[in-house]
Tab-separated table of N, CA, C and O in Angstrom:
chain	number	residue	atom	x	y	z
A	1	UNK	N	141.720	103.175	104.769
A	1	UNK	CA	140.697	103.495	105.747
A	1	UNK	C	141.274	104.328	106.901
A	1	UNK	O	140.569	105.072	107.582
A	2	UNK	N	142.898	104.128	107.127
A	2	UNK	CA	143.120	104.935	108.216
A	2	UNK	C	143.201	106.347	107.490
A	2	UNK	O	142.912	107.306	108.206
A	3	UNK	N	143.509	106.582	106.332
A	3	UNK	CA	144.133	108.294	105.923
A	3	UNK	C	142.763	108.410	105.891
A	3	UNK	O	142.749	109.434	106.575
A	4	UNK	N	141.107	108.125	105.568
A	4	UNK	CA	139.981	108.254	105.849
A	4	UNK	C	139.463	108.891	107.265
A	4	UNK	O	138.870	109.922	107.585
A	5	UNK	N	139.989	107.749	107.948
A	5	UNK	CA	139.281	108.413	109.501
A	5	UNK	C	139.865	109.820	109.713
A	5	UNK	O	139.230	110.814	110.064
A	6	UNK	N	141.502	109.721	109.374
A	6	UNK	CA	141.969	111.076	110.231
A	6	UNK	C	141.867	111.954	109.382
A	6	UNK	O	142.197	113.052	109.829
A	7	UNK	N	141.428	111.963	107.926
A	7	UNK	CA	140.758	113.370	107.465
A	7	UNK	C	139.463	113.676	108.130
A	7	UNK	O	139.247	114.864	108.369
A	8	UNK	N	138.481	112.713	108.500
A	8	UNK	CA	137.766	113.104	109.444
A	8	UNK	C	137.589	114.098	110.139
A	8	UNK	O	137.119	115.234	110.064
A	9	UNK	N	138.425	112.930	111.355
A	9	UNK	CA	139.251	113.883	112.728
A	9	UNK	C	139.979	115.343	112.469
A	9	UNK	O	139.845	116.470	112.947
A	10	UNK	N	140.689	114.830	111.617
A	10	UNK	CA	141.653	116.267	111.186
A	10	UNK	C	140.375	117.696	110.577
A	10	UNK	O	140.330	118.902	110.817
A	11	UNK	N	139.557	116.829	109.785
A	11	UNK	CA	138.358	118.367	109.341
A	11	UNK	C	137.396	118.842	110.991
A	11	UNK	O	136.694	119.822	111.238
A	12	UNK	N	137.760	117.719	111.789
A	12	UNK	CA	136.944	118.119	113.003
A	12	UNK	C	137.532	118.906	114.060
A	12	UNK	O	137.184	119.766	114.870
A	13	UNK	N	138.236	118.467	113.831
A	13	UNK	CA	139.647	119.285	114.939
A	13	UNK	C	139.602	120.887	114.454
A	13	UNK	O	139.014	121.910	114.805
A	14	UNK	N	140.526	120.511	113.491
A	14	UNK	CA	140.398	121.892	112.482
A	14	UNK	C	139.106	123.014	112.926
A	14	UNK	O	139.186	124.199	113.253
A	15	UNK	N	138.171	122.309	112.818
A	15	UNK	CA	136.680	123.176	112.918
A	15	UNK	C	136.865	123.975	114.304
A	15	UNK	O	136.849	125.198	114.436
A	16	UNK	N	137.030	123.078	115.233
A	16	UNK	CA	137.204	123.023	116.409
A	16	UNK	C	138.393	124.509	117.552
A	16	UNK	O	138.381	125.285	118.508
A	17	UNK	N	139.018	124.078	116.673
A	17	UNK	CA	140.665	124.969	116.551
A	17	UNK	C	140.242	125.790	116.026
A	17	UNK	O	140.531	126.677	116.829
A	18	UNK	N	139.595	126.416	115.031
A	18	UNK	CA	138.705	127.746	114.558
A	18	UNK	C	138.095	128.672	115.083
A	18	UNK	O	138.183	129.899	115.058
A	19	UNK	N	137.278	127.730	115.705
A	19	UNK	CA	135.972	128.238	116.846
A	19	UNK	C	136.604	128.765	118.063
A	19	UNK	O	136.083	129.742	118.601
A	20	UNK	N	137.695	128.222	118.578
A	20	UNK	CA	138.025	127.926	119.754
A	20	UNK	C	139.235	129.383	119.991
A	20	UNK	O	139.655	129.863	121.043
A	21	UNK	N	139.509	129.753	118.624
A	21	UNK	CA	140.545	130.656	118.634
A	21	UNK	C	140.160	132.518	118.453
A	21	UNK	O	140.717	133.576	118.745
A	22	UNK	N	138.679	132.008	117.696
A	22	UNK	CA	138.017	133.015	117.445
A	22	UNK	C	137.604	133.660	118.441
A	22	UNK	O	137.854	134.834	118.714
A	23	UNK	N	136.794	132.727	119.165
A	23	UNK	CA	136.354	132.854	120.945
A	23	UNK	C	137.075	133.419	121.669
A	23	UNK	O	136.640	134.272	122.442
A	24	UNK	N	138.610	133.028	121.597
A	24	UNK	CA	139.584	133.362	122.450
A	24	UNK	C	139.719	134.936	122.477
A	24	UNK	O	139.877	135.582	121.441
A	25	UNK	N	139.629	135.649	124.038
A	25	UNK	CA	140.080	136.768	124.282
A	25	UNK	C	140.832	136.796	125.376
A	25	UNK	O	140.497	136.613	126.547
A	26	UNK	N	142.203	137.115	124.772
A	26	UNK	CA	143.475	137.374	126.036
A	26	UNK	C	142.999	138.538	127.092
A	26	UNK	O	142.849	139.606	126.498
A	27	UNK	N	142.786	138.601	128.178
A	27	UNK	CA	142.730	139.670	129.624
A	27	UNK	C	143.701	139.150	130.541
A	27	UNK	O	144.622	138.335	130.593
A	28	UNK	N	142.999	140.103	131.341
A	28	UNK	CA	143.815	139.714	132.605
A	28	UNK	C	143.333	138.356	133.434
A	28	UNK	O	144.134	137.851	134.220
A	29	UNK	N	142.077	137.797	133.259
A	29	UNK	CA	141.883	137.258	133.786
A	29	UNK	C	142.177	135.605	133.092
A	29	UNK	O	141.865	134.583	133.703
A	30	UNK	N	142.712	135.605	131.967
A	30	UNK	CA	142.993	134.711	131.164
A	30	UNK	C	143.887	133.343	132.196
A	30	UNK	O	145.009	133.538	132.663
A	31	UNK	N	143.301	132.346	132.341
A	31	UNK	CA	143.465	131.016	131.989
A	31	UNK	C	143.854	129.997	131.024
A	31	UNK	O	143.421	129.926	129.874
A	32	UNK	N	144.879	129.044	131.681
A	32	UNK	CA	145.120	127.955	130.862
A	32	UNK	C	143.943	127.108	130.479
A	32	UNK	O	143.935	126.710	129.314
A	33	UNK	N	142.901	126.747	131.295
A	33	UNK	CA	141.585	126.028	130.676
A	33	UNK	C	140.950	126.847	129.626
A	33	UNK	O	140.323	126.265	128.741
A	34	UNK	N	141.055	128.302	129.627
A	34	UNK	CA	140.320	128.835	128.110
A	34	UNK	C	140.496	128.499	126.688
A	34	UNK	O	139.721	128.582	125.736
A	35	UNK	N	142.040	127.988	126.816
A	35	UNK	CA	142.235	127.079	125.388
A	35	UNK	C	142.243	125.879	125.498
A	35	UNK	O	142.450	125.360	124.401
A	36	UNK	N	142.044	124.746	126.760
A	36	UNK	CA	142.306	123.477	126.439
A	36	UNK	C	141.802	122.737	125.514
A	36	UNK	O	142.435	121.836	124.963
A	37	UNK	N	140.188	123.150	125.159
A	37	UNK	CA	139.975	121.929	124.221
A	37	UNK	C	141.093	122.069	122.292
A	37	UNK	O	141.560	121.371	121.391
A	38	UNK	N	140.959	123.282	122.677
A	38	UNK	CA	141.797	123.718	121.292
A	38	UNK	C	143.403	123.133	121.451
A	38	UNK	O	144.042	122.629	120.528
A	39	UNK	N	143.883	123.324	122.822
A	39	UNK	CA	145.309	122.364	123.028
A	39	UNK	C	145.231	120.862	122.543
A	39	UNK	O	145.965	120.197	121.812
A	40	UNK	N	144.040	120.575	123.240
A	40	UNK	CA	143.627	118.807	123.229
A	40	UNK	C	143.651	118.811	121.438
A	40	UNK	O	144.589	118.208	120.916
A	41	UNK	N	143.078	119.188	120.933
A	41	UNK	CA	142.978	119.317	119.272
A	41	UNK	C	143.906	119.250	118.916
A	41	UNK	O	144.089	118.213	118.279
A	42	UNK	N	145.023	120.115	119.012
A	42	UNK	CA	146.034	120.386	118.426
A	42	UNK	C	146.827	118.908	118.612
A	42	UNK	O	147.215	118.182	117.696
A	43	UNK	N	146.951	118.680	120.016
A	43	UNK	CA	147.651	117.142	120.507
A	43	UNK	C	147.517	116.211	119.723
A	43	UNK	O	148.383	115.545	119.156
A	44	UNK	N	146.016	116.126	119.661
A	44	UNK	CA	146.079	114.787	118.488
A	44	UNK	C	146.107	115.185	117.212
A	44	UNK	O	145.904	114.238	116.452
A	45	UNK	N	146.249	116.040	116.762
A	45	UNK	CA	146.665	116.011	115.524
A	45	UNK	C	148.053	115.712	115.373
A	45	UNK	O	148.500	114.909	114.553
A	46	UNK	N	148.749	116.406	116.219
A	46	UNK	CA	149.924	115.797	116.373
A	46	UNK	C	150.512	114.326	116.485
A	46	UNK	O	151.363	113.755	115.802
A	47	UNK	N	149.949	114.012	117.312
A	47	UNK	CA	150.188	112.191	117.574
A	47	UNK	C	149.526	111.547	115.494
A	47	UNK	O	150.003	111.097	114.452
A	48	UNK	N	148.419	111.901	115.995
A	48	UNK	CA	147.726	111.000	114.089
A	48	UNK	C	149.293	112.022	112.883
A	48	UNK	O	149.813	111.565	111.865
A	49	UNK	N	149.463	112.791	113.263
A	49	UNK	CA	150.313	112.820	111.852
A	49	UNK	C	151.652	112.044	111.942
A	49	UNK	O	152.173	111.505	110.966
A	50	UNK	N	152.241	112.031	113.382
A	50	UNK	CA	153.547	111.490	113.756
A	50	UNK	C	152.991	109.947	113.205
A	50	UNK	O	153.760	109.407	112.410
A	51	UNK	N	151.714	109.173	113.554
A	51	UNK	CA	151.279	107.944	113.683
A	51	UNK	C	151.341	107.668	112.208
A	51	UNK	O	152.202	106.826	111.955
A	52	UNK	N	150.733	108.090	111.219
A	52	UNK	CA	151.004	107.974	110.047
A	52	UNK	C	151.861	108.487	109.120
A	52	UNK	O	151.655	108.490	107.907
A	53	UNK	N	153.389	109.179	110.008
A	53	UNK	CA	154.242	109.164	109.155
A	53	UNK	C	154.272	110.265	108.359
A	53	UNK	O	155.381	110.368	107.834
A	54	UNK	N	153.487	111.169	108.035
A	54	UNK	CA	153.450	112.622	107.802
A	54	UNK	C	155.090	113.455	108.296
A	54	UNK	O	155.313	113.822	109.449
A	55	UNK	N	155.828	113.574	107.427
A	55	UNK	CA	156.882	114.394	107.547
A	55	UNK	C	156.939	115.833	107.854
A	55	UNK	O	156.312	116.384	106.949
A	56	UNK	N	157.388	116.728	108.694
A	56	UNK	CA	157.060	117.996	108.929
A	56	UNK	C	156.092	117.910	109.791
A	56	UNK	O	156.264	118.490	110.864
A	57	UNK	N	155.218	117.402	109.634
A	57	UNK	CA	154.061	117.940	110.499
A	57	UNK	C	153.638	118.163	111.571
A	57	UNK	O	152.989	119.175	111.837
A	58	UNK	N	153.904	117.334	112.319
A	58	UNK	CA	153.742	117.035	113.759
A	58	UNK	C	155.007	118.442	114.218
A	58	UNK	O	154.784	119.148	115.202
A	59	UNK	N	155.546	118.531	113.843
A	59	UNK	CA	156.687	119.356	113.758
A	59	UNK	C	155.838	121.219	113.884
A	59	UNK	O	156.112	122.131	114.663
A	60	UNK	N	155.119	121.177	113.113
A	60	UNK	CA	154.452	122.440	112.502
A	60	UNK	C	153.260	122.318	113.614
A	60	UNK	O	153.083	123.411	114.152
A	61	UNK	N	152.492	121.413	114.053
A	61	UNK	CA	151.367	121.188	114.729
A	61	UNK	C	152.156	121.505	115.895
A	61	UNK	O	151.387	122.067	116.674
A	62	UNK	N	153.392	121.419	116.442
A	62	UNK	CA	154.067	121.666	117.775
A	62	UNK	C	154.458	123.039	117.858
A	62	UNK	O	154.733	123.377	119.009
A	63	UNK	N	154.566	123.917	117.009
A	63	UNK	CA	154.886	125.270	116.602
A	63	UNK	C	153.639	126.259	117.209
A	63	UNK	O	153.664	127.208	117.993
A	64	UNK	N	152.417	125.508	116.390
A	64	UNK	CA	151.563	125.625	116.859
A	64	UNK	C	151.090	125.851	118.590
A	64	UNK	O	150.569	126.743	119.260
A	65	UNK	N	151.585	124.562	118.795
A	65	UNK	CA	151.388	124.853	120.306
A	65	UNK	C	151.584	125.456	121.351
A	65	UNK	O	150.891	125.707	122.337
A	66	UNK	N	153.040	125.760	120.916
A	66	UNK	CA	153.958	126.771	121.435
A	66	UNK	C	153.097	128.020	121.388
A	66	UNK	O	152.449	128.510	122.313
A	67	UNK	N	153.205	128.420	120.200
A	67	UNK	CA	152.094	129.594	120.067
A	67	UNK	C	150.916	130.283	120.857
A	67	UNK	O	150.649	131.423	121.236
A	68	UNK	N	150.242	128.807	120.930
A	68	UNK	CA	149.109	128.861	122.075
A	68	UNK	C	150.000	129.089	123.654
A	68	UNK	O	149.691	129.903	124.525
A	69	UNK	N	150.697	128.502	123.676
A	69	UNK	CA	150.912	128.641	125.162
A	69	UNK	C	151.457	129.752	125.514
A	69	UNK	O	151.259	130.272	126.612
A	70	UNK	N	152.550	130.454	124.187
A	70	UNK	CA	152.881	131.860	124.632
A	70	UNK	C	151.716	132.997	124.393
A	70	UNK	O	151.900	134.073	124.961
A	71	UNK	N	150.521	132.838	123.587
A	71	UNK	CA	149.229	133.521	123.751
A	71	UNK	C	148.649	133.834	125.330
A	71	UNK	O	148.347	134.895	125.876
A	72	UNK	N	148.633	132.329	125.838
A	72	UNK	CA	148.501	132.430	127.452
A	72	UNK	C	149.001	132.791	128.472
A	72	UNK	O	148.397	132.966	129.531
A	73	UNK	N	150.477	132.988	128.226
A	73	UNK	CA	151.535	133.246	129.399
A	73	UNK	C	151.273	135.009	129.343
A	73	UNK	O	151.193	135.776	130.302
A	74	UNK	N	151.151	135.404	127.484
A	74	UNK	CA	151.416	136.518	127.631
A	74	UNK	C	150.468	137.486	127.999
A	74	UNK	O	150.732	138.417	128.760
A	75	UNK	N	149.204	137.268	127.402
A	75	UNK	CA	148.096	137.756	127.163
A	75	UNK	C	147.737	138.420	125.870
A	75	UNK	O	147.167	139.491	125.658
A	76	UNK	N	148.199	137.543	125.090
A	76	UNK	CA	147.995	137.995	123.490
A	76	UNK	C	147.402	137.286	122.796
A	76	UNK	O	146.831	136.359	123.369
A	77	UNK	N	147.264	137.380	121.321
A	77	UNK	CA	146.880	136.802	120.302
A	77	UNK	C	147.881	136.962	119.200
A	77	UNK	O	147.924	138.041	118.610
A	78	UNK	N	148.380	136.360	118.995
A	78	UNK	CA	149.486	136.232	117.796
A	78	UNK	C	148.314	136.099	116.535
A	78	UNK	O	147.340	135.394	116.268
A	79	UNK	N	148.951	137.070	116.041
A	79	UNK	CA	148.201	136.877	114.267
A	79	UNK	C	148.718	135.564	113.667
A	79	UNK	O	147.898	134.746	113.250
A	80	UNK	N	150.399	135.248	113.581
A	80	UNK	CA	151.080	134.060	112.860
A	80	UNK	C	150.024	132.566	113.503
A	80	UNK	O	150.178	131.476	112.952
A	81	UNK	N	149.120	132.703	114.549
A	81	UNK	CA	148.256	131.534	114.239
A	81	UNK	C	147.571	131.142	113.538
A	81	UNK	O	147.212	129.993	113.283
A	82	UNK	N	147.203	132.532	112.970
A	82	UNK	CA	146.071	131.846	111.213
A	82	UNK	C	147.150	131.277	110.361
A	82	UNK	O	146.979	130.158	109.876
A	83	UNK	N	148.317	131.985	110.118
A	83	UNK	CA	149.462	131.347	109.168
A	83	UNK	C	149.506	130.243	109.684
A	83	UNK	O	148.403	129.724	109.516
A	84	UNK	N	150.289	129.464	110.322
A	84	UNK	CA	150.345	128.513	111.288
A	84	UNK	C	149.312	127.389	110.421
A	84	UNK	O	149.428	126.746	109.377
A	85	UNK	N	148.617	127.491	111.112
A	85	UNK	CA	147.187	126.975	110.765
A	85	UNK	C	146.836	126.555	109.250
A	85	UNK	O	146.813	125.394	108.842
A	86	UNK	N	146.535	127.845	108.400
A	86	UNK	CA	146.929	127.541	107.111
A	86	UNK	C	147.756	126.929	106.251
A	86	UNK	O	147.618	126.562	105.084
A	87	UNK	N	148.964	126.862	107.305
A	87	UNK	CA	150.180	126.032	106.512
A	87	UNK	C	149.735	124.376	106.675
A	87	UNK	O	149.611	123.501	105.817
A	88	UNK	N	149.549	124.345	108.206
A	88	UNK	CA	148.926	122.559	108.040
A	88	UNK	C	147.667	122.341	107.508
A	88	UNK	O	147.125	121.245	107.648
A	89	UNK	N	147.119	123.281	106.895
A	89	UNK	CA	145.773	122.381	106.310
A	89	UNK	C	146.610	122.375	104.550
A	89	UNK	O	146.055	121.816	103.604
């Protein structure tokens, strides 16, 4: 029942992290709140894979994050986030 819920979560997140990236346009006027809910996503996926023991992953979901945050610092969009992405589903 738990690998149940967090495919759930994980297909919701996922959705979420999709939407959220698509939306995303780096400017000048770019903010750290323009990606949070997609950060928040990413977080717990992280914690539920570390929580159940998932090898690599949490690992790859932190790669991830990085990603996002150098998207924000820089004002870009890294293409390697669809890879990224694709690799943890």
């Amino acid at each position: 029942s738990l690998l149940r819920a967090f495919r759930d979560e994980f297909q919701h997140d996922m959705a979420l992290i999709r939407k959220e990236w698509e939306r995303y346009t780096p400017g000048p006027r770019t903010r750290t709140s323009d990606l949070e809910e997609l950060r928040r996503a990413l977080h717990t996926i992280k914690g539920s894979t570390r929580l159940l023991g998932f090898r690599g992953l949490p690992e790859q979901v932190h790669q991830l994050e990085e990603t996002v945050l150098s998207a924000l610092s820089e004002r870009q969009k890294p293409a390697q986030f669809w890879d990224g992405l694709a690799e943890l589903e």
